[in-house]
């Protein structure tokens, strides 16, 4: 029995043959001491990851037991047992839970460096990402505050409208919005270059009632001629006096009592509740056009208007802000020189502007939308309900999905005023029917003026109107057909007309 026992640790007197150098020693390192299975915690159970630090202790205990066995069987002395224990204690032990293919302790320093580098990389990446988030948040907040601060709030108009709340119309349809857009023709300040300075007094150069349908599937912009003769209520003036009620030219309401007087005049004329208003001056319009890199138009004839500082060739071309302002304001040198034709030109240009903003993704691209908002807010005066960037964004967001062919422009039905052909008056019952449609949030159809005139001539002759395949044709068989007016849409190509 003694002859069968072999000391795998090797003779202690042989320094060149230490424990673990022989094949048997390497095998023992992999398998562990006798009677202990790999990964055994020493008491017959498998070592958990938390017990990996006890591997050296288990190896040492196994060596002691082996030395004691030698002493009992006569195959080794007590010194042999002590030498074997020391050799096993000094030799590197296997990793916890070691088995075939597991790394040895010699490999651990390399792994530790890799892990440390990886942890440093993760920490630096997290710090860099946090820094970028903070910078982006700071820039975003600065941009928001800047745009928000650009807007001027018209608290005076809100206060006066509140004082006359009892006489104002009641909204008929929930969620529909009626916004009065007013283009100021003040010649004060930077606007002096567009005409004589009359001491800062101003009249509404362009007034548009914008109706947004409750479902936000259509938008109708109705131009109100500045020369239209209307009933103007008594309004509070700039010197805190009250004007008398009178039948006068529409744009004089803005000169007399500002925005509040204009809103009350529109509400009295249309029966439509005005929910919000915006006043934009010349420079704001120019900057908006420049912010979208110009707007394309098509001219049938060349333009050379010294008063408007405008000289343009015929054909398709893109106008910058300065040229666009001259184009929409020119009156005497274009067409028949009437305000009617000028309003139609303004509507067509606004349609082209809307089309440019939607087709180029301006409304969905923050980097392109910011310059537009910056230009608009710098020259914008609104009621308290639209005086923040959040309010304006909600308004724009509600309009960005409206199809361009459903963004319609028209002028309220009117004709030369009987007592003064240089002024206008409403055509009834057409105007009343249009206002009713808008109040009740019902659809309105627009077609080019020449098509509408042809349809009227055919109707007078008793001929059936030509079918163009549009949905409105089916309305002729309905007891309540969709009213049709002269106008245009944002989808119209000015060069194809």
mmCIF file with all atom_site columns, C-alpha atoms in Angstrom, residues 290-374:
data_model
loop_
_atom_site.group_PDB
_atom_site.id
_atom_site.type_symbol
_atom_site.label_atom_id
_atom_site.label_alt_id
_atom_site.label_comp_id
_atom_site.label_asym_id
_atom_site.label_entity_id
_atom_site.label_seq_id
_atom_site.pdbx_PDB_ins_code
_atom_site.Cartn_x
_atom_site.Cartn_y
_atom_site.Cartn_z
_atom_site.occupancy
_atom_site.B_iso_or_equiv
_atom_site.pdbx_formal_charge
_atom_site.auth_seq_id
_atom_site.auth_comp_id
_atom_site.auth_asym_id
_atom_site.auth_atom_id
_atom_site.pdbx_PDB_model_num
ATOM 1  C CA . UNK A 1 290 ? -36.013 86.480  -46.268 1.00 0.00 ? 290 UNK A CA 1
ATOM 2  C CA . UNK A 1 291 ? -36.107 83.809  -43.550 1.00 0.00 ? 291 UNK A CA 1
ATOM 3  C CA . UNK A 1 292 ? -37.594 81.279  -45.990 1.00 0.00 ? 292 UNK A CA 1
ATOM 4  C CA . UNK A 1 293 ? -35.049 82.255  -48.682 1.00 0.00 ? 293 UNK A CA 1
ATOM 5  C CA . UNK A 1 294 ? -37.565 84.159  -50.784 1.00 0.00 ? 294 UNK A CA 1
ATOM 6  C CA . UNK A 1 295 ? -40.919 83.352  -52.354 1.00 0.00 ? 295 UNK A CA 1
ATOM 7  C CA . UNK A 1 296 ? -41.516 82.383  -55.981 1.00 0.00 ? 296 UNK A CA 1
ATOM 8  C CA . UNK A 1 297 ? -44.049 84.265  -58.110 1.00 0.00 ? 297 UNK A CA 1
ATOM 9  C CA . UNK A 1 298 ? -44.831 84.562  -61.793 1.00 0.00 ? 298 UNK A CA 1
ATOM 10 C CA . UNK A 1 299 ? -45.356 87.865  -63.597 1.00 0.00 ? 299 UNK A CA 1
ATOM 11 C CA . UNK A 1 300 ? -47.217 88.160  -66.873 1.00 0.00 ? 300 UNK A CA 1
ATOM 12 C CA . UNK A 1 301 ? -45.695 91.583  -67.480 1.00 0.00 ? 301 UNK A CA 1
ATOM 13 C CA . UNK A 1 302 ? -42.551 93.342  -66.245 1.00 0.00 ? 302 UNK A CA 1
ATOM 14 C CA . UNK A 1 303 ? -42.850 95.824  -63.356 1.00 0.00 ? 303 UNK A CA 1
ATOM 15 C CA . UNK A 1 304 ? -41.125 99.186  -63.044 1.00 0.00 ? 304 UNK A CA 1
ATOM 16 C CA . UNK A 1 305 ? -42.564 101.091 -60.089 1.00 0.00 ? 305 UNK A CA 1
ATOM 17 C CA . UNK A 1 306 ? -40.381 103.894 -58.728 1.00 0.00 ? 306 UNK A CA 1
ATOM 18 C CA . UNK A 1 307 ? -42.672 104.594 -55.769 1.00 0.00 ? 307 UNK A CA 1
ATOM 19 C CA . UNK A 1 308 ? -42.493 100.972 -54.662 1.00 0.00 ? 308 UNK A CA 1
ATOM 20 C CA . UNK A 1 309 ? -38.759 100.741 -55.473 1.00 0.00 ? 309 UNK A CA 1
ATOM 21 C CA . UNK A 1 310 ? -39.599 97.766  -57.631 1.00 0.00 ? 310 UNK A CA 1
ATOM 22 C CA . UNK A 1 311 ? -38.226 96.702  -61.012 1.00 0.00 ? 311 UNK A CA 1
ATOM 23 C CA . UNK A 1 312 ? -38.904 93.098  -62.050 1.00 0.00 ? 312 UNK A CA 1
ATOM 24 C CA . UNK A 1 313 ? -38.886 91.236  -65.390 1.00 0.00 ? 313 UNK A CA 1
ATOM 25 C CA . UNK A 1 314 ? -41.759 89.079  -66.605 1.00 0.00 ? 314 UNK A CA 1
ATOM 26 C CA . UNK A 1 315 ? -41.839 85.355  -65.873 1.00 0.00 ? 315 UNK A CA 1
ATOM 27 C CA . UNK A 1 316 ? -41.128 83.049  -62.951 1.00 0.00 ? 316 UNK A CA 1
ATOM 28 C CA . UNK A 1 317 ? -38.801 84.458  -60.288 1.00 0.00 ? 317 UNK A CA 1
ATOM 29 C CA . UNK A 1 318 ? -38.067 84.455  -56.561 1.00 0.00 ? 318 UNK A CA 1
ATOM 30 C CA . UNK A 1 319 ? -38.554 87.669  -54.607 1.00 0.00 ? 319 UNK A CA 1
ATOM 31 C CA . UNK A 1 320 ? -36.566 88.620  -51.541 1.00 0.00 ? 320 UNK A CA 1
ATOM 32 C CA . UNK A 1 321 ? -38.135 90.499  -48.630 1.00 0.00 ? 321 UNK A CA 1
ATOM 33 C CA . UNK A 1 322 ? -37.645 93.993  -50.018 1.00 0.00 ? 322 UNK A CA 1
ATOM 34 C CA . UNK A 1 323 ? -38.993 93.050  -53.442 1.00 0.00 ? 323 UNK A CA 1
ATOM 35 C CA . UNK A 1 324 ? -41.912 91.140  -51.935 1.00 0.00 ? 324 UNK A CA 1
ATOM 36 C CA . UNK A 1 325 ? -42.981 94.124  -49.866 1.00 0.00 ? 325 UNK A CA 1
ATOM 37 C CA . UNK A 1 326 ? -42.958 96.383  -52.912 1.00 0.00 ? 326 UNK A CA 1
ATOM 38 C CA . UNK A 1 327 ? -44.874 93.766  -54.897 1.00 0.00 ? 327 UNK A CA 1
ATOM 39 C CA . UNK A 1 328 ? -47.750 93.373  -52.420 1.00 0.00 ? 328 UNK A CA 1
ATOM 40 C CA . UNK A 1 329 ? -47.997 97.112  -51.719 1.00 0.00 ? 329 UNK A CA 1
ATOM 41 C CA . UNK A 1 330 ? -47.734 98.465  -55.260 1.00 0.00 ? 330 UNK A CA 1
ATOM 42 C CA . UNK A 1 331 ? -51.053 99.846  -56.428 1.00 0.00 ? 331 UNK A CA 1
ATOM 43 C CA . UNK A 1 332 ? -51.075 102.512 -59.104 1.00 0.00 ? 332 UNK A CA 1
ATOM 44 C CA . UNK A 1 333 ? -48.458 101.008 -61.394 1.00 0.00 ? 333 UNK A CA 1
ATOM 45 C CA . UNK A 1 334 ? -49.853 97.451  -61.506 1.00 0.00 ? 334 UNK A CA 1
ATOM 46 C CA . UNK A 1 335 ? -53.010 96.352  -63.312 1.00 0.00 ? 335 UNK A CA 1
ATOM 47 C CA . UNK A 1 336 ? -55.887 98.781  -63.180 1.00 0.00 ? 336 UNK A CA 1
ATOM 48 C CA . UNK A 1 337 ? -54.480 100.533 -60.106 1.00 0.00 ? 337 UNK A CA 1
ATOM 49 C CA . UNK A 1 338 ? -57.398 99.468  -57.904 1.00 0.00 ? 338 UNK A CA 1
ATOM 50 C CA . UNK A 1 339 ? -57.207 98.211  -54.333 1.00 0.00 ? 339 UNK A CA 1
ATOM 51 C CA . UNK A 1 340 ? -59.151 95.166  -55.524 1.00 0.00 ? 340 UNK A CA 1
ATOM 52 C CA . UNK A 1 341 ? -56.334 93.922  -57.699 1.00 0.00 ? 341 UNK A CA 1
ATOM 53 C CA . UNK A 1 342 ? -53.785 94.687  -55.009 1.00 0.00 ? 342 UNK A CA 1
ATOM 54 C CA . UNK A 1 343 ? -55.677 92.520  -52.516 1.00 0.00 ? 343 UNK A CA 1
ATOM 55 C CA . UNK A 1 344 ? -55.769 89.660  -54.990 1.00 0.00 ? 344 UNK A CA 1
ATOM 56 C CA . UNK A 1 345 ? -52.019 90.021  -55.473 1.00 0.00 ? 345 UNK A CA 1
ATOM 57 C CA . UNK A 1 346 ? -51.517 89.957  -51.700 1.00 0.00 ? 346 UNK A CA 1
ATOM 58 C CA . UNK A 1 347 ? -53.635 86.815  -51.368 1.00 0.00 ? 347 UNK A CA 1
ATOM 59 C CA . UNK A 1 348 ? -51.710 85.037  -54.106 1.00 0.00 ? 348 UNK A CA 1
ATOM 60 C CA . UNK A 1 349 ? -48.406 85.970  -52.537 1.00 0.00 ? 349 UNK A CA 1
ATOM 61 C CA . UNK A 1 350 ? -49.493 84.809  -49.071 1.00 0.00 ? 350 UNK A CA 1
ATOM 62 C CA . UNK A 1 351 ? -50.596 81.536  -50.644 1.00 0.00 ? 351 UNK A CA 1
ATOM 63 C CA . UNK A 1 352 ? -47.157 81.141  -52.218 1.00 0.00 ? 352 UNK A CA 1
ATOM 64 C CA . UNK A 1 353 ? -45.544 81.908  -48.847 1.00 0.00 ? 353 UNK A CA 1
ATOM 65 C CA . UNK A 1 354 ? -47.632 79.230  -47.095 1.00 0.00 ? 354 UNK A CA 1
ATOM 66 C CA . UNK A 1 355 ? -46.804 76.748  -49.848 1.00 0.00 ? 355 UNK A CA 1
ATOM 67 C CA . UNK A 1 356 ? -43.086 77.512  -49.520 1.00 0.00 ? 356 UNK A CA 1
ATOM 68 C CA . UNK A 1 357 ? -43.146 76.963  -45.778 1.00 0.00 ? 357 UNK A CA 1
ATOM 69 C CA . UNK A 1 358 ? -44.973 73.641  -46.031 1.00 0.00 ? 358 UNK A CA 1
ATOM 70 C CA . UNK A 1 359 ? -43.278 72.202  -49.106 1.00 0.00 ? 359 UNK A CA 1
ATOM 71 C CA . UNK A 1 360 ? -39.761 72.907  -47.797 1.00 0.00 ? 360 UNK A CA 1
ATOM 72 C CA . UNK A 1 361 ? -40.515 71.459  -44.388 1.00 0.00 ? 361 UNK A CA 1
ATOM 73 C CA . UNK A 1 362 ? -39.968 74.763  -42.575 1.00 0.00 ? 362 UNK A CA 1
ATOM 74 C CA . UNK A 1 363 ? -42.740 74.065  -40.072 1.00 0.00 ? 363 UNK A CA 1
ATOM 75 C CA . UNK A 1 364 ? -41.217 70.665  -39.209 1.00 0.00 ? 364 UNK A CA 1
ATOM 76 C CA . UNK A 1 365 ? -37.546 71.721  -39.154 1.00 0.00 ? 365 UNK A CA 1
ATOM 77 C CA . UNK A 1 366 ? -36.532 73.614  -35.991 1.00 0.00 ? 366 UNK A CA 1
ATOM 78 C CA . UNK A 1 367 ? -33.351 75.002  -37.574 1.00 0.00 ? 367 UNK A CA 1
ATOM 79 C CA . UNK A 1 368 ? -35.361 76.549  -40.420 1.00 0.00 ? 368 UNK A CA 1
ATOM 80 C CA . UNK A 1 369 ? -38.394 77.457  -38.327 1.00 0.00 ? 369 UNK A CA 1
ATOM 81 C CA . UNK A 1 370 ? -36.401 79.487  -35.797 1.00 0.00 ? 370 UNK A CA 1
ATOM 82 C CA . UNK A 1 371 ? -35.420 82.315  -38.219 1.00 0.00 ? 371 UNK A CA 1
ATOM 83 C CA . UNK A 1 372 ? -39.045 82.554  -39.376 1.00 0.00 ? 372 UNK A CA 1
ATOM 84 C CA . UNK A 1 373 ? -40.309 82.770  -35.813 1.00 0.00 ? 373 UNK A CA 1
ATOM 85 C CA . UNK A 1 374 ? -37.592 85.254  -34.905 1.00 0.00 ? 374 UNK A CA 1
#
